[in-house]
PDB file of C-alpha atoms and ligand atoms in Angstrom:
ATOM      1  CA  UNK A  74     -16.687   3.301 -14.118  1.00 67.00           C
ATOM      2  CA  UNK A  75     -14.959   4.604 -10.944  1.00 74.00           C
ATOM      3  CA  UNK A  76     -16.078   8.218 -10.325  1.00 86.00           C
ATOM      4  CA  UNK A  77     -12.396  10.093 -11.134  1.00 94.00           C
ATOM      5  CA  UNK A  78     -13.963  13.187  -8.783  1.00 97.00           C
ATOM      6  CA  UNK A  79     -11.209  12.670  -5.990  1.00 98.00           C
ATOM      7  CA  UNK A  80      -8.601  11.811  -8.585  1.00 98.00           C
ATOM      8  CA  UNK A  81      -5.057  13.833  -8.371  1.00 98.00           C
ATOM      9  CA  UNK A  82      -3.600  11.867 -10.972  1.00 98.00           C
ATOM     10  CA  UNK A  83      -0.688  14.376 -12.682  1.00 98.00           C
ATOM     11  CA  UNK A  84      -1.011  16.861  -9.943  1.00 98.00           C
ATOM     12  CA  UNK A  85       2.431  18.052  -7.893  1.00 99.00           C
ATOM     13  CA  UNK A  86       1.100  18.773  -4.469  1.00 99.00           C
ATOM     14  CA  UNK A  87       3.380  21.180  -1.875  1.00 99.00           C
ATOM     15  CA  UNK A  88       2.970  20.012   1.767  1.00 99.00           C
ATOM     16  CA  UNK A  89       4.562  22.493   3.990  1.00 98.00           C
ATOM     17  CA  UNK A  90       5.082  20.880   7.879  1.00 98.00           C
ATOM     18  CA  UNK A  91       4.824  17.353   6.451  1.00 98.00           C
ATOM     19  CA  UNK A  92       7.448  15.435   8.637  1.00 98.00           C
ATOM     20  CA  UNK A  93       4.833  14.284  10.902  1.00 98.00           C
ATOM     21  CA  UNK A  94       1.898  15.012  12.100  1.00 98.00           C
ATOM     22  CA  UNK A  95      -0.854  16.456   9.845  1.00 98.00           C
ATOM     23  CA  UNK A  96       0.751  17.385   7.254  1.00 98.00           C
ATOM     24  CA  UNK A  97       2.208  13.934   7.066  1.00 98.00           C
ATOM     25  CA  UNK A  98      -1.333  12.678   7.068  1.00 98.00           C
ATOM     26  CA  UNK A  99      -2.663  15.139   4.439  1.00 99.00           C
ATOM     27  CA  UNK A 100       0.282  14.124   2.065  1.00 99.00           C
ATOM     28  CA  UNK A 101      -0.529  10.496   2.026  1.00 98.00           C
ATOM     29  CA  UNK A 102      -3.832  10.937   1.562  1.00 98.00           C
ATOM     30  CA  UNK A 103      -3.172  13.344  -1.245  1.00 98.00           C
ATOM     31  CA  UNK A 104      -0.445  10.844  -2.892  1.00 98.00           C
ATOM     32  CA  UNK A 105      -3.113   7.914  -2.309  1.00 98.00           C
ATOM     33  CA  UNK A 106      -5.066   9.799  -4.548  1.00 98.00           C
ATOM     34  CA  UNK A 107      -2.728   9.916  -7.514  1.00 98.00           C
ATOM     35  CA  UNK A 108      -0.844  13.117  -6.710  1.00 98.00           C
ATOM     36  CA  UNK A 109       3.102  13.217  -6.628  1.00 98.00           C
ATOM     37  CA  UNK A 110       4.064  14.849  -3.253  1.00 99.00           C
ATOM     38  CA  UNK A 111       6.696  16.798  -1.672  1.00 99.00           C
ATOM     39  CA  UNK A 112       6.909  16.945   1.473  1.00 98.00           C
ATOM     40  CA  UNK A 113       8.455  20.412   3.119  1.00 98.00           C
ATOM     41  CA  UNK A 114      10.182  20.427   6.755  1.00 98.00           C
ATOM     42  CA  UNK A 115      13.281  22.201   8.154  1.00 98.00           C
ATOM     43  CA  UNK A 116      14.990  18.960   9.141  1.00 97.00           C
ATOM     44  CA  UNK A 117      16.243  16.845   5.277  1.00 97.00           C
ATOM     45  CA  UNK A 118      16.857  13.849   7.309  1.00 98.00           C
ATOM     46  CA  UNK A 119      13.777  13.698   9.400  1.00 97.00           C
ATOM     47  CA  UNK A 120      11.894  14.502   5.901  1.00 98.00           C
ATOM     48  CA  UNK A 121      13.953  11.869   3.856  1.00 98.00           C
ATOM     49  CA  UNK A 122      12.727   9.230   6.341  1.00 98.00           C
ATOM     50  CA  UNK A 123       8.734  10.026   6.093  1.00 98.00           C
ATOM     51  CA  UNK A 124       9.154  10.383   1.892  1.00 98.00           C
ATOM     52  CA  UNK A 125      10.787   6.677   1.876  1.00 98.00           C
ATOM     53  CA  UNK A 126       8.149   5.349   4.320  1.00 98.00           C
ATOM     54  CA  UNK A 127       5.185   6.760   1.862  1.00 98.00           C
ATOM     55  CA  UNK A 128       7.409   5.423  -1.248  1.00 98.00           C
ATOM     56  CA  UNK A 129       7.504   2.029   0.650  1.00 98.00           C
ATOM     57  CA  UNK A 130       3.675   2.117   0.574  1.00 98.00           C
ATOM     58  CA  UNK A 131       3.859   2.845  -3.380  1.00 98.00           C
ATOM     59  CA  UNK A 132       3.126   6.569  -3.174  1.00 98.00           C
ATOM     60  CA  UNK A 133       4.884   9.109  -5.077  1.00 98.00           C
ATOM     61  CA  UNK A 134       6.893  11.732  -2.960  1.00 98.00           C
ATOM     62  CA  UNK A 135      10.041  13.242  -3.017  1.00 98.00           C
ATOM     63  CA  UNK A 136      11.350  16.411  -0.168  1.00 98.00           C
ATOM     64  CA  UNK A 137      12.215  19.603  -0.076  1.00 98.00           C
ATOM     65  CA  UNK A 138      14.002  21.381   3.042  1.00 98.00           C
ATOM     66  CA  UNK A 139      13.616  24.805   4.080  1.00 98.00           C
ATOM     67  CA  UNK A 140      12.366  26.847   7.345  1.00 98.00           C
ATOM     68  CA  UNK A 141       8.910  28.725   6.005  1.00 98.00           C
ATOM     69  CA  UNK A 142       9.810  31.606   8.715  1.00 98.00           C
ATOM     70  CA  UNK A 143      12.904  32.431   6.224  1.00 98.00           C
ATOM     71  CA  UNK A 144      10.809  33.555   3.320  1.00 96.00           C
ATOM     72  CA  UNK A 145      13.379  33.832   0.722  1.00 97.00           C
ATOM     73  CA  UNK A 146      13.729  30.306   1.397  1.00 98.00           C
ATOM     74  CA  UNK A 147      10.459  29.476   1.137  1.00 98.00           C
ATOM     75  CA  UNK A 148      10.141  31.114  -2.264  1.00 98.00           C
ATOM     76  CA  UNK A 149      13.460  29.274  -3.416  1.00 98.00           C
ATOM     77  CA  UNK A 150      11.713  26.393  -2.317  1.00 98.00           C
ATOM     78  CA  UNK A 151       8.769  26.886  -3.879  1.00 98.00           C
ATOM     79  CA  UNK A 152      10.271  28.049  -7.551  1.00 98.00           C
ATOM     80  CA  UNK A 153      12.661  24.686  -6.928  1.00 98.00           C
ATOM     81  CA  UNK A 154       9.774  22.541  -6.856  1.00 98.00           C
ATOM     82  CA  UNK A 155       7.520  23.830  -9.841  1.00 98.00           C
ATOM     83  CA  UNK A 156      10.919  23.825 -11.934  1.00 98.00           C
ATOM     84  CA  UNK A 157      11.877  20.169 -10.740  1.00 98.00           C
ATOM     85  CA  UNK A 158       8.132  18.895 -11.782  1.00 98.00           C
ATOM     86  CA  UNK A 159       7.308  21.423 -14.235  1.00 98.00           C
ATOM     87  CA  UNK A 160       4.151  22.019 -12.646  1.00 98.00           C
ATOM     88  CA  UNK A 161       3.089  22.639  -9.563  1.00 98.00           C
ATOM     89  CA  UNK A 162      -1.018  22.211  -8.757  1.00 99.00           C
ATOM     90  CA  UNK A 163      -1.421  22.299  -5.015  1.00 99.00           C
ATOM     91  CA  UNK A 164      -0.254  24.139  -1.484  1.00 99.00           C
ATOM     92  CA  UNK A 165      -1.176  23.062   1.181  1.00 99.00           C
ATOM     93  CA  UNK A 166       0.367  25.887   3.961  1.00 99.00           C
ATOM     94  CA  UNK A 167       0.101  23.440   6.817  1.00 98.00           C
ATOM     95  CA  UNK A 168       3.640  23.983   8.984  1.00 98.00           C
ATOM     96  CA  UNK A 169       2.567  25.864  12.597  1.00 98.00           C
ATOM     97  CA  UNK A 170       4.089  25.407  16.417  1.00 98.00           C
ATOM     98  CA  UNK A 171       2.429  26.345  19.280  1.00 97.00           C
ATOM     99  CA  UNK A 172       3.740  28.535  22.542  1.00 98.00           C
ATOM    100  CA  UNK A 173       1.603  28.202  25.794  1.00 97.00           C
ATOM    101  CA  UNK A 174       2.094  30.933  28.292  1.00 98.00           C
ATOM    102  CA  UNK A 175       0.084  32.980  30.771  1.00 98.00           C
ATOM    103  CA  UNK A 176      -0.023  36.497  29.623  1.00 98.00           C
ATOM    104  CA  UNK A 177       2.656  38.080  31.857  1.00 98.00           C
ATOM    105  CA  UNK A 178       5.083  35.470  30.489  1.00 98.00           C
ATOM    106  CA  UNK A 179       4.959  36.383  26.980  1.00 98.00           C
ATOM    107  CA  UNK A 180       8.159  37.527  25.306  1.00 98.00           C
ATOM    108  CA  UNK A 181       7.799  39.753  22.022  1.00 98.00           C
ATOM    109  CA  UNK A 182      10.130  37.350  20.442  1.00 98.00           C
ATOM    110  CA  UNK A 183       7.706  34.560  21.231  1.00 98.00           C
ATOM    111  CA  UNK A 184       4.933  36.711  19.806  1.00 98.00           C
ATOM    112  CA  UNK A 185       6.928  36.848  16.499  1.00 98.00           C
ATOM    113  CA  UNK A 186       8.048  33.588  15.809  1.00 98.00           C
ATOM    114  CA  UNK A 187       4.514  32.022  16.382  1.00 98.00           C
ATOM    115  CA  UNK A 188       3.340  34.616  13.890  1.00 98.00           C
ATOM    116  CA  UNK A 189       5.975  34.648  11.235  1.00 98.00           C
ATOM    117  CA  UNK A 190       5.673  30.595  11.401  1.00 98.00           C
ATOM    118  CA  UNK A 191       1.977  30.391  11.356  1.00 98.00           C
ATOM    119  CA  UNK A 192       0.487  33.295   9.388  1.00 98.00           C
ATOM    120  CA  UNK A 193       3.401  35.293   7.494  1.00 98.00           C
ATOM    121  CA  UNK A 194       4.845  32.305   5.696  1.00 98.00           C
ATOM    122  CA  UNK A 195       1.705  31.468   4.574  1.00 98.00           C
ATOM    123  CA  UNK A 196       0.919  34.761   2.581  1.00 98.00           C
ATOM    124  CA  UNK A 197       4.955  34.211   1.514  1.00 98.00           C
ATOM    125  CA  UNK A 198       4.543  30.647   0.074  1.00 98.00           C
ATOM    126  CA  UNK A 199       1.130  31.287  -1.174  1.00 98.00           C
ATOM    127  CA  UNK A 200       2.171  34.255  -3.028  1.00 98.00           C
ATOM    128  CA  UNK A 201       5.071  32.607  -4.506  1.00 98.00           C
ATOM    129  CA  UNK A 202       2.959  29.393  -5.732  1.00 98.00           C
ATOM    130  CA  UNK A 203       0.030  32.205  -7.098  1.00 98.00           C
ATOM    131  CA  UNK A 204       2.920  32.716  -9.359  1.00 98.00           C
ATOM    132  CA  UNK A 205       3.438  29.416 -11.042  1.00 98.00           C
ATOM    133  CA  UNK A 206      -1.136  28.388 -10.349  1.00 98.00           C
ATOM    134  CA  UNK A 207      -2.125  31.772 -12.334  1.00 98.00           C
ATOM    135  CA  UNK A 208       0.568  31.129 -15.259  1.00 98.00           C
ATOM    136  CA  UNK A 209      -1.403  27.653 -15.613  1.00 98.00           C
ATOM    137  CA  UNK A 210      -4.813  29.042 -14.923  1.00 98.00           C
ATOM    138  CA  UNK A 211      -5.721  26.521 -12.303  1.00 98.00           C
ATOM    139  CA  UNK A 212      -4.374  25.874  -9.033  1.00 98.00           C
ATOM    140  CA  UNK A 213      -5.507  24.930  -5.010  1.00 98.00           C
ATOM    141  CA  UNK A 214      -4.138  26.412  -2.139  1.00 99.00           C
ATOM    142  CA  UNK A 215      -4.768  24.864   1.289  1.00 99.00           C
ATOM    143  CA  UNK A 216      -4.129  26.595   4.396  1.00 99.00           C
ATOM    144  CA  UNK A 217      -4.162  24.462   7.597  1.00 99.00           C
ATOM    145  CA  UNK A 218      -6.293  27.099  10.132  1.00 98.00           C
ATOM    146  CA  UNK A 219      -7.650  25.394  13.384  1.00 98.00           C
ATOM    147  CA  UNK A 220     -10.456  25.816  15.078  1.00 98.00           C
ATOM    148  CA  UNK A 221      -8.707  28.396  17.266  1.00 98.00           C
ATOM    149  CA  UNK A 222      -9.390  30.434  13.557  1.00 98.00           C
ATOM    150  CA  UNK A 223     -12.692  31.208  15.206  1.00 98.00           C
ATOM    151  CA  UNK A 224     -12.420  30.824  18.966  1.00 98.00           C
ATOM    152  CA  UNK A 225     -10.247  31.116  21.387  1.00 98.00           C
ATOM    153  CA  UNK A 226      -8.188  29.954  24.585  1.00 97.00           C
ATOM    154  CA  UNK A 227      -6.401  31.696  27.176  1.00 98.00           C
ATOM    155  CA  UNK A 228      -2.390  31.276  27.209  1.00 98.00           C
ATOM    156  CA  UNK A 229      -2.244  31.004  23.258  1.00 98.00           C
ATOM    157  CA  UNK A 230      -2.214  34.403  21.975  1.00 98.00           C
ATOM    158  CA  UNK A 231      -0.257  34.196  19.171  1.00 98.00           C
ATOM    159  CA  UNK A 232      -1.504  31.376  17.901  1.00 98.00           C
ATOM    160  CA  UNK A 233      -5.297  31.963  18.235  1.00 98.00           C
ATOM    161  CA  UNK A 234      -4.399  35.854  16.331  1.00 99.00           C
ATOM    162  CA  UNK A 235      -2.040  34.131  13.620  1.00 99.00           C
ATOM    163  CA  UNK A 236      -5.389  31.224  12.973  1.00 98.00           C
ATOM    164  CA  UNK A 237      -7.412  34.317  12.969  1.00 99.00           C
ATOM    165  CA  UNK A 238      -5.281  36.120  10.344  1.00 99.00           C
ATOM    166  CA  UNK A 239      -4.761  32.989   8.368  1.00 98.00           C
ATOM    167  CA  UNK A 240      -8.857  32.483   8.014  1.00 98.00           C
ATOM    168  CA  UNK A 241      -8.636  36.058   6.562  1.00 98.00           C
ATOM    169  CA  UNK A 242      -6.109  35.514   4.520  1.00 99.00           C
ATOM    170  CA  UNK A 243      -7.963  32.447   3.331  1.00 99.00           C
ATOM    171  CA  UNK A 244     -10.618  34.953   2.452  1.00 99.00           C
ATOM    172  CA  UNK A 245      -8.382  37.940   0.553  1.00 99.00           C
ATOM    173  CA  UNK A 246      -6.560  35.683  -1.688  1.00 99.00           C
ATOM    174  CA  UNK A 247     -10.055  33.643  -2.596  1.00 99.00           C
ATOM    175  CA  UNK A 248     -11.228  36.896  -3.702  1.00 99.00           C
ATOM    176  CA  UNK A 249      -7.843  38.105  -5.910  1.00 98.00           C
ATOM    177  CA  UNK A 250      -6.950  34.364  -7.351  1.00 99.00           C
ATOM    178  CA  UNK A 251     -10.320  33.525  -7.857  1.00 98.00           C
ATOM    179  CA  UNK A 252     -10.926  35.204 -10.749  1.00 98.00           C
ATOM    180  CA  UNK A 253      -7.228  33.531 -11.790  1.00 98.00           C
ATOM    181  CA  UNK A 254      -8.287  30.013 -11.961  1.00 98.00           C
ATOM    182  CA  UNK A 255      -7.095  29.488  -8.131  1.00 99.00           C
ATOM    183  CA  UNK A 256      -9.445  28.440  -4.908  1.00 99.00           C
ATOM    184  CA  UNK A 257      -8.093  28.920  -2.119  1.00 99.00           C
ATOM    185  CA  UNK A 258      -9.520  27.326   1.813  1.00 99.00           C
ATOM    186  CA  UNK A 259      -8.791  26.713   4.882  1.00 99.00           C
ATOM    187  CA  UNK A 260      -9.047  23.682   7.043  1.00 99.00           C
ATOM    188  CA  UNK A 261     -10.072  23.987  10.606  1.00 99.00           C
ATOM    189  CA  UNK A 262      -8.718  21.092  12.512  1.00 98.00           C
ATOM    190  CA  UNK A 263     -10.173  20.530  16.141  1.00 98.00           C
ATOM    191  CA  UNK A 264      -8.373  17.909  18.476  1.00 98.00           C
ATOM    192  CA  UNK A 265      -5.924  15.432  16.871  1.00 98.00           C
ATOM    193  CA  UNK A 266      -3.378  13.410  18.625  1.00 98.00           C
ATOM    194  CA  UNK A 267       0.032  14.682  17.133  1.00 96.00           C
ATOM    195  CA  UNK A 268       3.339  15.203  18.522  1.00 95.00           C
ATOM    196  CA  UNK A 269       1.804  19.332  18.957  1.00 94.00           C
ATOM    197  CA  UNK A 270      -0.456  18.222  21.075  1.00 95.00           C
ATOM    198  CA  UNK A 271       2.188  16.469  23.516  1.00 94.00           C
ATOM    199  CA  UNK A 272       1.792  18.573  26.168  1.00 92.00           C
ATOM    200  CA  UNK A 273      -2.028  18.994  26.534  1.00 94.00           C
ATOM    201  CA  UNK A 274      -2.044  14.880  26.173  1.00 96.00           C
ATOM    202  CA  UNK A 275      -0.288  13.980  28.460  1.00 96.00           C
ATOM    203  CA  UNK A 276      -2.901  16.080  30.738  1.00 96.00           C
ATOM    204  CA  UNK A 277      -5.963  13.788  31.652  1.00 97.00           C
ATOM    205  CA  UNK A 278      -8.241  16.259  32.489  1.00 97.00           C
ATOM    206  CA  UNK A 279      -7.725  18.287  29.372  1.00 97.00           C
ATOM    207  CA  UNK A 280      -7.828  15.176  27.339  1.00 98.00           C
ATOM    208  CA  UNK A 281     -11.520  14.769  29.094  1.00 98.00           C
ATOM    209  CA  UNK A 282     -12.720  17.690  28.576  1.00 97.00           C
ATOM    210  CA  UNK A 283     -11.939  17.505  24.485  1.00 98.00           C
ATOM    211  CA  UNK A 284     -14.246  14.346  24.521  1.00 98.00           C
ATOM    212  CA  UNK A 285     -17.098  16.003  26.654  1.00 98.00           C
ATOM    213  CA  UNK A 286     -16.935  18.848  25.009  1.00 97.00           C
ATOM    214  CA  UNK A 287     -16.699  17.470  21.025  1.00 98.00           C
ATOM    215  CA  UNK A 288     -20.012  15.719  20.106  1.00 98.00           C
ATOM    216  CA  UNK A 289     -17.900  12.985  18.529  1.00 98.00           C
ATOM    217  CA  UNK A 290     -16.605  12.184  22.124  1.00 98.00           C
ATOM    218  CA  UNK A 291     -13.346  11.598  21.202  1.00 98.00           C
ATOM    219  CA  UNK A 292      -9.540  13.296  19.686  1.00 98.00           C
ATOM    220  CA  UNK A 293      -9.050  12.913  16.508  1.00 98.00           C
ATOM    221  CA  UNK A 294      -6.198  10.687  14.385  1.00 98.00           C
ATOM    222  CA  UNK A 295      -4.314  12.319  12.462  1.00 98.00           C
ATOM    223  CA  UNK A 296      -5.209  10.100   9.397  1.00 98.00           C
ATOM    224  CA  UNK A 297      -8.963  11.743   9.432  1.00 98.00           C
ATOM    225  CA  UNK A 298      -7.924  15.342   8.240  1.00 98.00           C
ATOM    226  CA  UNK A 299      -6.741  13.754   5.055  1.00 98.00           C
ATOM    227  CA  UNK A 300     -10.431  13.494   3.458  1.00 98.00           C
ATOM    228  CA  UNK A 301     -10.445  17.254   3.648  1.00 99.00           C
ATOM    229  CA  UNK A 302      -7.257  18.211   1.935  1.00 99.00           C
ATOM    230  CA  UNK A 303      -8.437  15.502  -1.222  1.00 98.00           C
ATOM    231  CA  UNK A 304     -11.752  16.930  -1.245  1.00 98.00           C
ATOM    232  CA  UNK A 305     -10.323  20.960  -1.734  1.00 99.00           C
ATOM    233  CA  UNK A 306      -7.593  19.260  -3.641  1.00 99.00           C
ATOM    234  CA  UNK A 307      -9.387  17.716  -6.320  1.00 98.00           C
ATOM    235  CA  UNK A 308     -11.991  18.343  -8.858  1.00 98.00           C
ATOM    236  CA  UNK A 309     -14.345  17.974  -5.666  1.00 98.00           C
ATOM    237  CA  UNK A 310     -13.950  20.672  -4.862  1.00 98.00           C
ATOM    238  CA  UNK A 311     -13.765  22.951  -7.926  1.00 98.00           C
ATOM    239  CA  UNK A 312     -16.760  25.220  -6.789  1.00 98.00           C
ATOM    240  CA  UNK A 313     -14.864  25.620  -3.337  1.00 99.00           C
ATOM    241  CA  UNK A 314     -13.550  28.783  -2.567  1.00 98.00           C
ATOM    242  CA  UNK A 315     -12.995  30.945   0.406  1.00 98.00           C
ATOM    243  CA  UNK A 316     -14.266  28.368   2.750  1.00 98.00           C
ATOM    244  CA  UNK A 317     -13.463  27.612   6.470  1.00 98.00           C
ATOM    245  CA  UNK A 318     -13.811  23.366   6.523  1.00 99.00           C
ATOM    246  CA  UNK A 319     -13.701  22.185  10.428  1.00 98.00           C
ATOM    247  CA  UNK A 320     -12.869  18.891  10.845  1.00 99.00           C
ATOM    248  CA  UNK A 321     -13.385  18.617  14.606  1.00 98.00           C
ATOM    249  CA  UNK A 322     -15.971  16.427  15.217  1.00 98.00           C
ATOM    250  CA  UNK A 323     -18.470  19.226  15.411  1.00 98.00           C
ATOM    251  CA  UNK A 324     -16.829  21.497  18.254  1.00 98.00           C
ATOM    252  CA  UNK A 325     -17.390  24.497  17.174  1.00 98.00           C
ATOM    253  CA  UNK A 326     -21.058  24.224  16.438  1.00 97.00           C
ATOM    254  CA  UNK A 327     -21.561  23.012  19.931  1.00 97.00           C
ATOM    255  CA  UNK A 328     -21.495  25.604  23.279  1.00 94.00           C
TER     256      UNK A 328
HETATM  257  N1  LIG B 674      -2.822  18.805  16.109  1.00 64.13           N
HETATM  258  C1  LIG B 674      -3.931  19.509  16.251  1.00 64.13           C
HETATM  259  O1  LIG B 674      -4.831  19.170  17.038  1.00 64.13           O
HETATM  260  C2  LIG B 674      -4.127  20.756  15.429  1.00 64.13           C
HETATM  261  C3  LIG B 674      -5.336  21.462  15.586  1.00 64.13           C
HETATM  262  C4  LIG B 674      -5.553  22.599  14.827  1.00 64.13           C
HETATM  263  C5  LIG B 674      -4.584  23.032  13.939  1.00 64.13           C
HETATM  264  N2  LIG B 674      -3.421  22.341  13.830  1.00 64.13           N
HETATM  265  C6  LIG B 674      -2.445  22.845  12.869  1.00 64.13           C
HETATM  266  O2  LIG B 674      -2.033  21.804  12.025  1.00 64.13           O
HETATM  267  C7  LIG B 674      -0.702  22.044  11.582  1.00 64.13           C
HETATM  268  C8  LIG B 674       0.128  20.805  11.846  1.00 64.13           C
HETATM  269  O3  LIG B 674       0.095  20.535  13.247  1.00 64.13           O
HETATM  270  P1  LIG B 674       0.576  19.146  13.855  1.00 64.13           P
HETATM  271  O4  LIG B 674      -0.277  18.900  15.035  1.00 64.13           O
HETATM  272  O5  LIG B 674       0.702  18.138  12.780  1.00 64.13           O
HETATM  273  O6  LIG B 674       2.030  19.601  14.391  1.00 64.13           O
HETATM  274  P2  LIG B 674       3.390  18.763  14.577  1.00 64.13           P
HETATM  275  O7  LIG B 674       3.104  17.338  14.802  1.00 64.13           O
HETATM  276  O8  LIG B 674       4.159  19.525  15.592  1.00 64.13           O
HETATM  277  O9  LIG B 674       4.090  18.915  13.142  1.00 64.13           O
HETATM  278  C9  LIG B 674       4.505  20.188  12.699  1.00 64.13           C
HETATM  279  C10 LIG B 674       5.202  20.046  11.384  1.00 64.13           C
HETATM  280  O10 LIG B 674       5.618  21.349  10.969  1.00 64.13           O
HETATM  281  C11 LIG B 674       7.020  21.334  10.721  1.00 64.13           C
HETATM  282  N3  LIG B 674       7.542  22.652  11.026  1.00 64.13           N
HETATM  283  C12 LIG B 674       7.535  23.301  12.222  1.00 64.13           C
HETATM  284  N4  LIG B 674       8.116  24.498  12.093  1.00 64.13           N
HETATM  285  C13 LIG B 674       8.499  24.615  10.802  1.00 64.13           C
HETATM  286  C14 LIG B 674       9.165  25.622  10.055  1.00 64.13           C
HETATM  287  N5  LIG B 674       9.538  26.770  10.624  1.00 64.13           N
HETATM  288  N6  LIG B 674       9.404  25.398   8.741  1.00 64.13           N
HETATM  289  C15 LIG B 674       9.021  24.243   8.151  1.00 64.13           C
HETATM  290  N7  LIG B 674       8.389  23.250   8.810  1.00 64.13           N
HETATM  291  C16 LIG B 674       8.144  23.443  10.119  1.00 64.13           C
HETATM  292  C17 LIG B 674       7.561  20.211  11.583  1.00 64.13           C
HETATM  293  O11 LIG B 674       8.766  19.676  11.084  1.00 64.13           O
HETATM  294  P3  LIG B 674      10.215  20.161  11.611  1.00 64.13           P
HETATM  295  O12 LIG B 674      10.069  20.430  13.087  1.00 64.13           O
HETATM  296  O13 LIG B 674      11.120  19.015  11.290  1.00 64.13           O
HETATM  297  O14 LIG B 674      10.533  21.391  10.820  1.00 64.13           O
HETATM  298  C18 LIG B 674       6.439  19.179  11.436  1.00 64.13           C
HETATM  299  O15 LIG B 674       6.568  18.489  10.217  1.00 64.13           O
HETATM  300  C19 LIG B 674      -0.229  23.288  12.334  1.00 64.13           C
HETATM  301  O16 LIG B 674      -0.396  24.433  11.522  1.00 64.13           O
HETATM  302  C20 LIG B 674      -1.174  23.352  13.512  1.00 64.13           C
HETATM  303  O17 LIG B 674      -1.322  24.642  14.004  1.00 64.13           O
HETATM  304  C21 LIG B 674      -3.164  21.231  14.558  1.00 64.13           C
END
């Protein structure tokens, strides 16, 4: 008999940032596994398009709009989709954006936005969902960290303190939800060719340095974080909780 460890069959999955990219990735891989998606993104049209693409490859995922840095909405959102499916098992907080600037150059504005997107809608939406996951007694939350949760680079302040807090975070509401029935983790992606990444790409010395400096040797598709989200999805990884998961070809135990 097939092992039914991976298996999300009857779960309703929340992918927040899951036009493209990542979160895209995660989503199929979680609907490959059984799991009825929906994917979250600010744009309904760009969203409709990825949900019928996965539906055209047999999966099961519907959409739900809103901007996570509007919190109310995210709530809404999140309350919308537990009502819709009656249920709702997993979160995976995955929606970020980037701003690359020397340090002089930084606006408080930019400051904010970077951090509202990337770490305070995260405590929002994962508060919100605690709501609906400790009613049932069981639930996963995901957050999608990056290795910049641990280290750092120069021009990307915001983003390497909001992947800080978000690791934290990760760590707080392991210890209050645990006790609830919840786990709660935190992916730490290292290089992977998505449309964030655009800039830095199209850079050929950067894009060297990533392979010398990742033992793999190479960026990473987007298609290889979805292991990660199945695995603290699923029955897996029941005994999972408060963890930091890299998937970046072993950066960050290298120097
Ligand atoms: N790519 C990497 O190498 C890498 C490495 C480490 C960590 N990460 C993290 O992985 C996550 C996904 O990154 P990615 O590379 O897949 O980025 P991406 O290709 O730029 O995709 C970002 C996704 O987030 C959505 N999004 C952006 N702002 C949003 C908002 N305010 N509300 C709702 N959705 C929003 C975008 O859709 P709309 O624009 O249509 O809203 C899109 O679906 C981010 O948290 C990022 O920090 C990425």
């Amino acid at each position: 008999m097939a092992s039914r460890l991976f298996s999300l069959d009857g779960r309703v999955a929340l992918v927040s940032g899951a036009s493209r990219g990542l979160g895209l990735a995660m989503a199929r891989a979680l609907a490959e596994h059984g799991a009825r998606v929906v994917l979250n993104g600010r744009d309904a049209a760009t969203l409709d398009a990825a949900a019928a693409r996965l539906r055209a490859e047999g999966l099961d995922a519907g959409t739900c709009a809103f901007d996570v840095a509007d919190h109310d909405a995210s709530v809404a959102g999140i309350d919308a989709v537990a009502a819709r499916h009656g249920r709702l098992d997993v979160l995976v907080c995955n929606a970020g954006i980037q701003h690359r600037r020397p340090l002089p150059e930084w606006r408080m504005a930019d400051w904010e936005r970077v951090v509202s997107v990337n770490l305070s809608s995260c405590f929002a939406m994962a508060q919100a969902a605690a709501r609906h996951m400790v009613a049932a007694g069981r639930g996963r939350i995901v957050m999608t960290g990056s290795i910049m949760s641990v280290l750092a680079r120069p021009t990307v302040h915001a983003y390497v303190a909001a992947k800080s807090g978000l690791w934290g975070l990760t760590r707080s509401l392991a210890a209050e939800l645990g006790p609830q029935g919840v786990n709660v983790n935190c992916i730490a992606p290292g290089f992977f060719r998505t449309e964030m990444n655009e800039a830095i790409l199209a850079n050929p010395e950067f894009v060297a340095w990533v392979e010398g400096r990742t033992p793999l040797k190479r960026w990473a598709d987007p298609a290889e974080i979805g292991g990660a989200a199945v695995f603290l999805a699923s029955d897996a990884g029941s005994y999972v909780n408060g963890h930091l998961l890299a998937v970046d070809g072993g950066l960050v135990s290298v120097v």
